[in-house]
Coordinates of C-alpha atoms in Angstrom, one line a residue:
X1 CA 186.4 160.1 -67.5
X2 CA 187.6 156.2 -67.0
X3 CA 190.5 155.6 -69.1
X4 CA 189.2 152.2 -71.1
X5 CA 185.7 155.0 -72.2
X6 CA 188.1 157.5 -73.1
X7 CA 190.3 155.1 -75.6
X8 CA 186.9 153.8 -76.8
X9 CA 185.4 157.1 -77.4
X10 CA 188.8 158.4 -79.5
X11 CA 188.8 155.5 -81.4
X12 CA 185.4 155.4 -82.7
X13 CA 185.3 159.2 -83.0
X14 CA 183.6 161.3 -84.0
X15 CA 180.3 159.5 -82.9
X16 CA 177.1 159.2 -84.5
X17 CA 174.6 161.8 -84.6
X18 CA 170.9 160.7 -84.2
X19 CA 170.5 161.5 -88.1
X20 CA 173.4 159.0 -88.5
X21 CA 172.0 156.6 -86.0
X22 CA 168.6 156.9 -87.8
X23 CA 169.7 156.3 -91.5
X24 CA 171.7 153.3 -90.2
X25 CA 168.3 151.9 -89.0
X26 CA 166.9 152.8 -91.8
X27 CA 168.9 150.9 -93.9
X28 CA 168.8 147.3 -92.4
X29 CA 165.6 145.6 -91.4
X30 CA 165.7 144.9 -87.6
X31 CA 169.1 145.5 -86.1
X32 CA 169.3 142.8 -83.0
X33 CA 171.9 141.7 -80.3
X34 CA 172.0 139.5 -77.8
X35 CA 172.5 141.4 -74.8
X36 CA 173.6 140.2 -71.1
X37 CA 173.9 141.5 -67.8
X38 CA 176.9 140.4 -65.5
X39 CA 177.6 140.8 -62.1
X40 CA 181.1 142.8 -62.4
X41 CA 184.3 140.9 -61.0
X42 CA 182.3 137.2 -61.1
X43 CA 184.3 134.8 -60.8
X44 CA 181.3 132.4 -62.4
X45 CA 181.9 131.9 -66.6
X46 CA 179.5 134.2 -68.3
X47 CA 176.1 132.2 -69.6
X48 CA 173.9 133.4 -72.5
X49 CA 171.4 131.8 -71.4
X50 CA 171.0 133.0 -68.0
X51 CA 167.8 134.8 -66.5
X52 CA 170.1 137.9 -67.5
X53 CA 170.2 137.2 -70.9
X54 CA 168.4 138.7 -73.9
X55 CA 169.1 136.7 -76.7
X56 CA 168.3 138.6 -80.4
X57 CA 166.9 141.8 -79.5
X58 CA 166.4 145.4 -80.2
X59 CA 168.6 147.1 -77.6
X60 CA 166.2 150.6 -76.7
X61 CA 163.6 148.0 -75.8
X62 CA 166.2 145.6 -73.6
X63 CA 167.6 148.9 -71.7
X64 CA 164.0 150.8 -71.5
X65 CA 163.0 147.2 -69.6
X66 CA 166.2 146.4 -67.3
X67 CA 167.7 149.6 -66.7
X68 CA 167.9 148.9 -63.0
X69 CA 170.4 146.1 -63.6
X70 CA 172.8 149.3 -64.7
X71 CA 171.9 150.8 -61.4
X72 CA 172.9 147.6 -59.3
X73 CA 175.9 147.4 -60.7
X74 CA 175.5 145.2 -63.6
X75 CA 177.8 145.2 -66.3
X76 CA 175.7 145.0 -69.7
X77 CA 177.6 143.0 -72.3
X78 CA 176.1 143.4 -76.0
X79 CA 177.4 141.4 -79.0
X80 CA 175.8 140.5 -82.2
X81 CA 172.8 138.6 -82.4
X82 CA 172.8 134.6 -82.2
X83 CA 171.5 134.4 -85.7
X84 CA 174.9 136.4 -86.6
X85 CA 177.4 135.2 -85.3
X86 CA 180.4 136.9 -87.4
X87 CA 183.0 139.2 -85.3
X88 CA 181.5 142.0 -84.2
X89 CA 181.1 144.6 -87.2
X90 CA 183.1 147.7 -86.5
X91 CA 180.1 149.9 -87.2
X92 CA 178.1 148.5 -84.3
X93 CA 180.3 150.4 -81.8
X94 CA 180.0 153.6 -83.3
X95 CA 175.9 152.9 -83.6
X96 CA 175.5 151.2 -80.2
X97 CA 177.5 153.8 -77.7
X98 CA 175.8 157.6 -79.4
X99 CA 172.7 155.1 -79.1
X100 CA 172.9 154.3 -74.9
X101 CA 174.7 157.9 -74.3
X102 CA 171.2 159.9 -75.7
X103 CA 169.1 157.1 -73.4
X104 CA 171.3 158.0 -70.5
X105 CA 171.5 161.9 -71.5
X106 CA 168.0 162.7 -69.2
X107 CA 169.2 160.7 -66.2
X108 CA 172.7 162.6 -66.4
X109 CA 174.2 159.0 -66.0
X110 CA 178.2 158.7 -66.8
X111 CA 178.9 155.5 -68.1
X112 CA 182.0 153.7 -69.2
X113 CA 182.6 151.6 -72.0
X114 CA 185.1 149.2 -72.8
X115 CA 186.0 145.7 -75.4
X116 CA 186.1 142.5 -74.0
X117 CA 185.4 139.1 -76.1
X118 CA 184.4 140.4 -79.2
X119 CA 181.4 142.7 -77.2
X120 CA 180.6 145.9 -76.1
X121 CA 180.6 146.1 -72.2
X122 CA 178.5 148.9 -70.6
X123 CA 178.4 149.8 -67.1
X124 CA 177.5 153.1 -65.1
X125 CA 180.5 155.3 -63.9
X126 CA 180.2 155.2 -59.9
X127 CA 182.8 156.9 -59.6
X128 CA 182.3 159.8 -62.1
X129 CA 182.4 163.1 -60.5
X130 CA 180.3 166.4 -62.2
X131 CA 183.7 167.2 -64.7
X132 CA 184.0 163.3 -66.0
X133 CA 180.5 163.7 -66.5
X134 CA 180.7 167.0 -68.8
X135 CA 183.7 165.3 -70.3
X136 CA 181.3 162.3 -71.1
X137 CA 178.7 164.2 -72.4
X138 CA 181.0 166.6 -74.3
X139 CA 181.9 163.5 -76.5
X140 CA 178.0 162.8 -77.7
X141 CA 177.6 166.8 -77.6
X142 CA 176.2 166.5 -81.3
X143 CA 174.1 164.1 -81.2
X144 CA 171.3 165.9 -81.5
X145 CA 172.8 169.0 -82.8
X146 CA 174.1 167.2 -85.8
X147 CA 177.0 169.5 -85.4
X148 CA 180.2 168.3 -83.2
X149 CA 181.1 171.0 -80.3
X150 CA 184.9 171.4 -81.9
X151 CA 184.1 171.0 -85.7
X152 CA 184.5 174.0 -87.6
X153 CA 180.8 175.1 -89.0
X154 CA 181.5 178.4 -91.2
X155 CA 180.7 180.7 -88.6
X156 CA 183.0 183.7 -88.7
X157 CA 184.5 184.1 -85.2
X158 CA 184.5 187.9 -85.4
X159 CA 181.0 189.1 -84.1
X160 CA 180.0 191.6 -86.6
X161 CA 181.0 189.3 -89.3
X162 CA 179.0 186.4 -87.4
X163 CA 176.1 188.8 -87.3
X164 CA 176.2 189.2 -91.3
X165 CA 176.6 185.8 -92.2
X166 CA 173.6 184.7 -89.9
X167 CA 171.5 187.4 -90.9
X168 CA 171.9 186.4 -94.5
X169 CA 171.1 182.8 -93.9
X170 CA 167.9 184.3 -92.2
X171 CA 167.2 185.5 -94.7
X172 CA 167.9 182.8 -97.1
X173 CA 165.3 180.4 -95.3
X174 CA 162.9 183.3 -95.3
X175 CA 162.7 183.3 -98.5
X176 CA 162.9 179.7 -99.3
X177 CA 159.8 179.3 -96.8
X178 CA 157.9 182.5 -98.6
X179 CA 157.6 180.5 -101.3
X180 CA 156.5 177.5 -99.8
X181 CA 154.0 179.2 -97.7
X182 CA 153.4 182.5 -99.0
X183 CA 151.1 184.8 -96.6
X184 CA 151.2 182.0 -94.0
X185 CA 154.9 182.1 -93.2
X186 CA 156.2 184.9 -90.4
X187 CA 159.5 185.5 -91.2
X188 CA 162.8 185.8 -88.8
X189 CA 161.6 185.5 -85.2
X190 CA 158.3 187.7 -85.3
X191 CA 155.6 186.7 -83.5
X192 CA 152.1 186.3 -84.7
X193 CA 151.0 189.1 -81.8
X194 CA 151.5 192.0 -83.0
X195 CA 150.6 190.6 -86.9
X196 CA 147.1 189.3 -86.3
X197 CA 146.3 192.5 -83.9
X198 CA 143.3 194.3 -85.1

C-alpha cells in the first residue's frame, strides 16, 4: 500500500463503520464539500472554479457522476464546503475515506489518500498490485461488519468453547424473536421445508 494512505489510514484508525458513517449523517442536516478534480503533477495553480469543480455538494452524488475523472488519472481534492470555510474538521477524514473506500469496494479499486492544503486528496492506486489491494481493503474490513478484522469480539478461540458460546447466543435471539413472533418465527437455521410439509 502507498506510504502517504498507509500514515493516513493509522492516523485516523480505526475507521468508520457504515453505522458510524450513518449516525454522523444523521446528525447534521446536509453534509457538503466542495470537491475538485486535478490533473496530478500540474504545474497550473489549482482553481475552484474550474469546469472540474463542485462547489458545496454531497460527495456520493459528485463521485457516482465523475468517477471517470478517477480513472483518467485525476486527483480529487475535497475540502469543506464554501459556506464553511473553517480548517478542515478532523472528523471529516475519518467520515470521508470509510465513505469513498465502500464506493470503491465493488470495483476492487486501490486508492491512495493523502493531506495537502487543508484537503483530502483522492486518487486511484495505479500501481497497486493484488496484496496492496488486500492491505487496502483489510483497513475498511469492518465497514460493513461493524466489527474490525483484529478487534477482539468475545469469541473463545478454542473451538468447542466457540461452539458453546455461539450456540447459546442462538439461542438467546431465538428466544428474544419467540416472543416477538411467536408461531411465525423458525428458530436457528431451519428451513420452512420440511416445517410447512404436509
Amino acid at each position: 500500500m502507498d506510504n502517504l494512505t498507509k500514515v493516513l489510514i493509522e492516523k485516523y484508525s480505526p475507521m468508520w463503520t457504515n453505522k458510524q458513517i450513518w449516525e454522523y449523517e444523521q446528525t447534521r442536516n446536509e453534509i457538503k464539500f466542495d470537491v475538485l478534480y486535478v490533473e496530478p503533477d500540474s504545474k497550473d495553480e489549482k482553481s475552484w472554479s474550474s469546469r472540474l469543480s463542485y462547489q458545496d455538494s454531497q460527495i456520493r452524488n459528485v463521485l457516482a457522476r465523475t468517477f471517470e475523472h478517477l480513472t483518467d488519472g485525476y486527483e480529487l481534492w475535497i475540502r469543506n464546503s464554501k459556506n464553511d470555510q473553517r480548517k478542515q474538521d478532523e472528523l471529516l477524514f475519518p467520515y470521508i475515506m470509510p465513505l469513498i473506500a465502500d464506493m470503491m469496494i465493488d470495483r476492487e479499486t486501490c486508492l491512495k489518500f493523502r493531506e495537502s492544503e487543508n484537503c483530502l486528496v483522492v486518487s486511484i492506486d495505479t500501481k497497486a498490485d493484488v496484496i496492496d489491494c488486500k492491505e487496502f481493503f483489510e483497513a475498511f474490513y469492518h465497514l460493513a461488519t461493524g466489527v474490525n478484522y483484529d478487534t477482539y469480539i468475545g469469541i473463545p478461540e478454542d473451538e468447542t468453547e466457540a461452539e458453546i458460546y455461539l450456540s447459546r447466543l442462538q439461542e438467546e435471539f431465538d428466544q428474544k424473536m419467540k416472543l416477538k413472533l411467536g408461531e411465525r418465527y423458525l428458530s436457528g437455521n431451519t428451513t420452512p421445508d420440511p416445517i410447512n410439509k404436509k
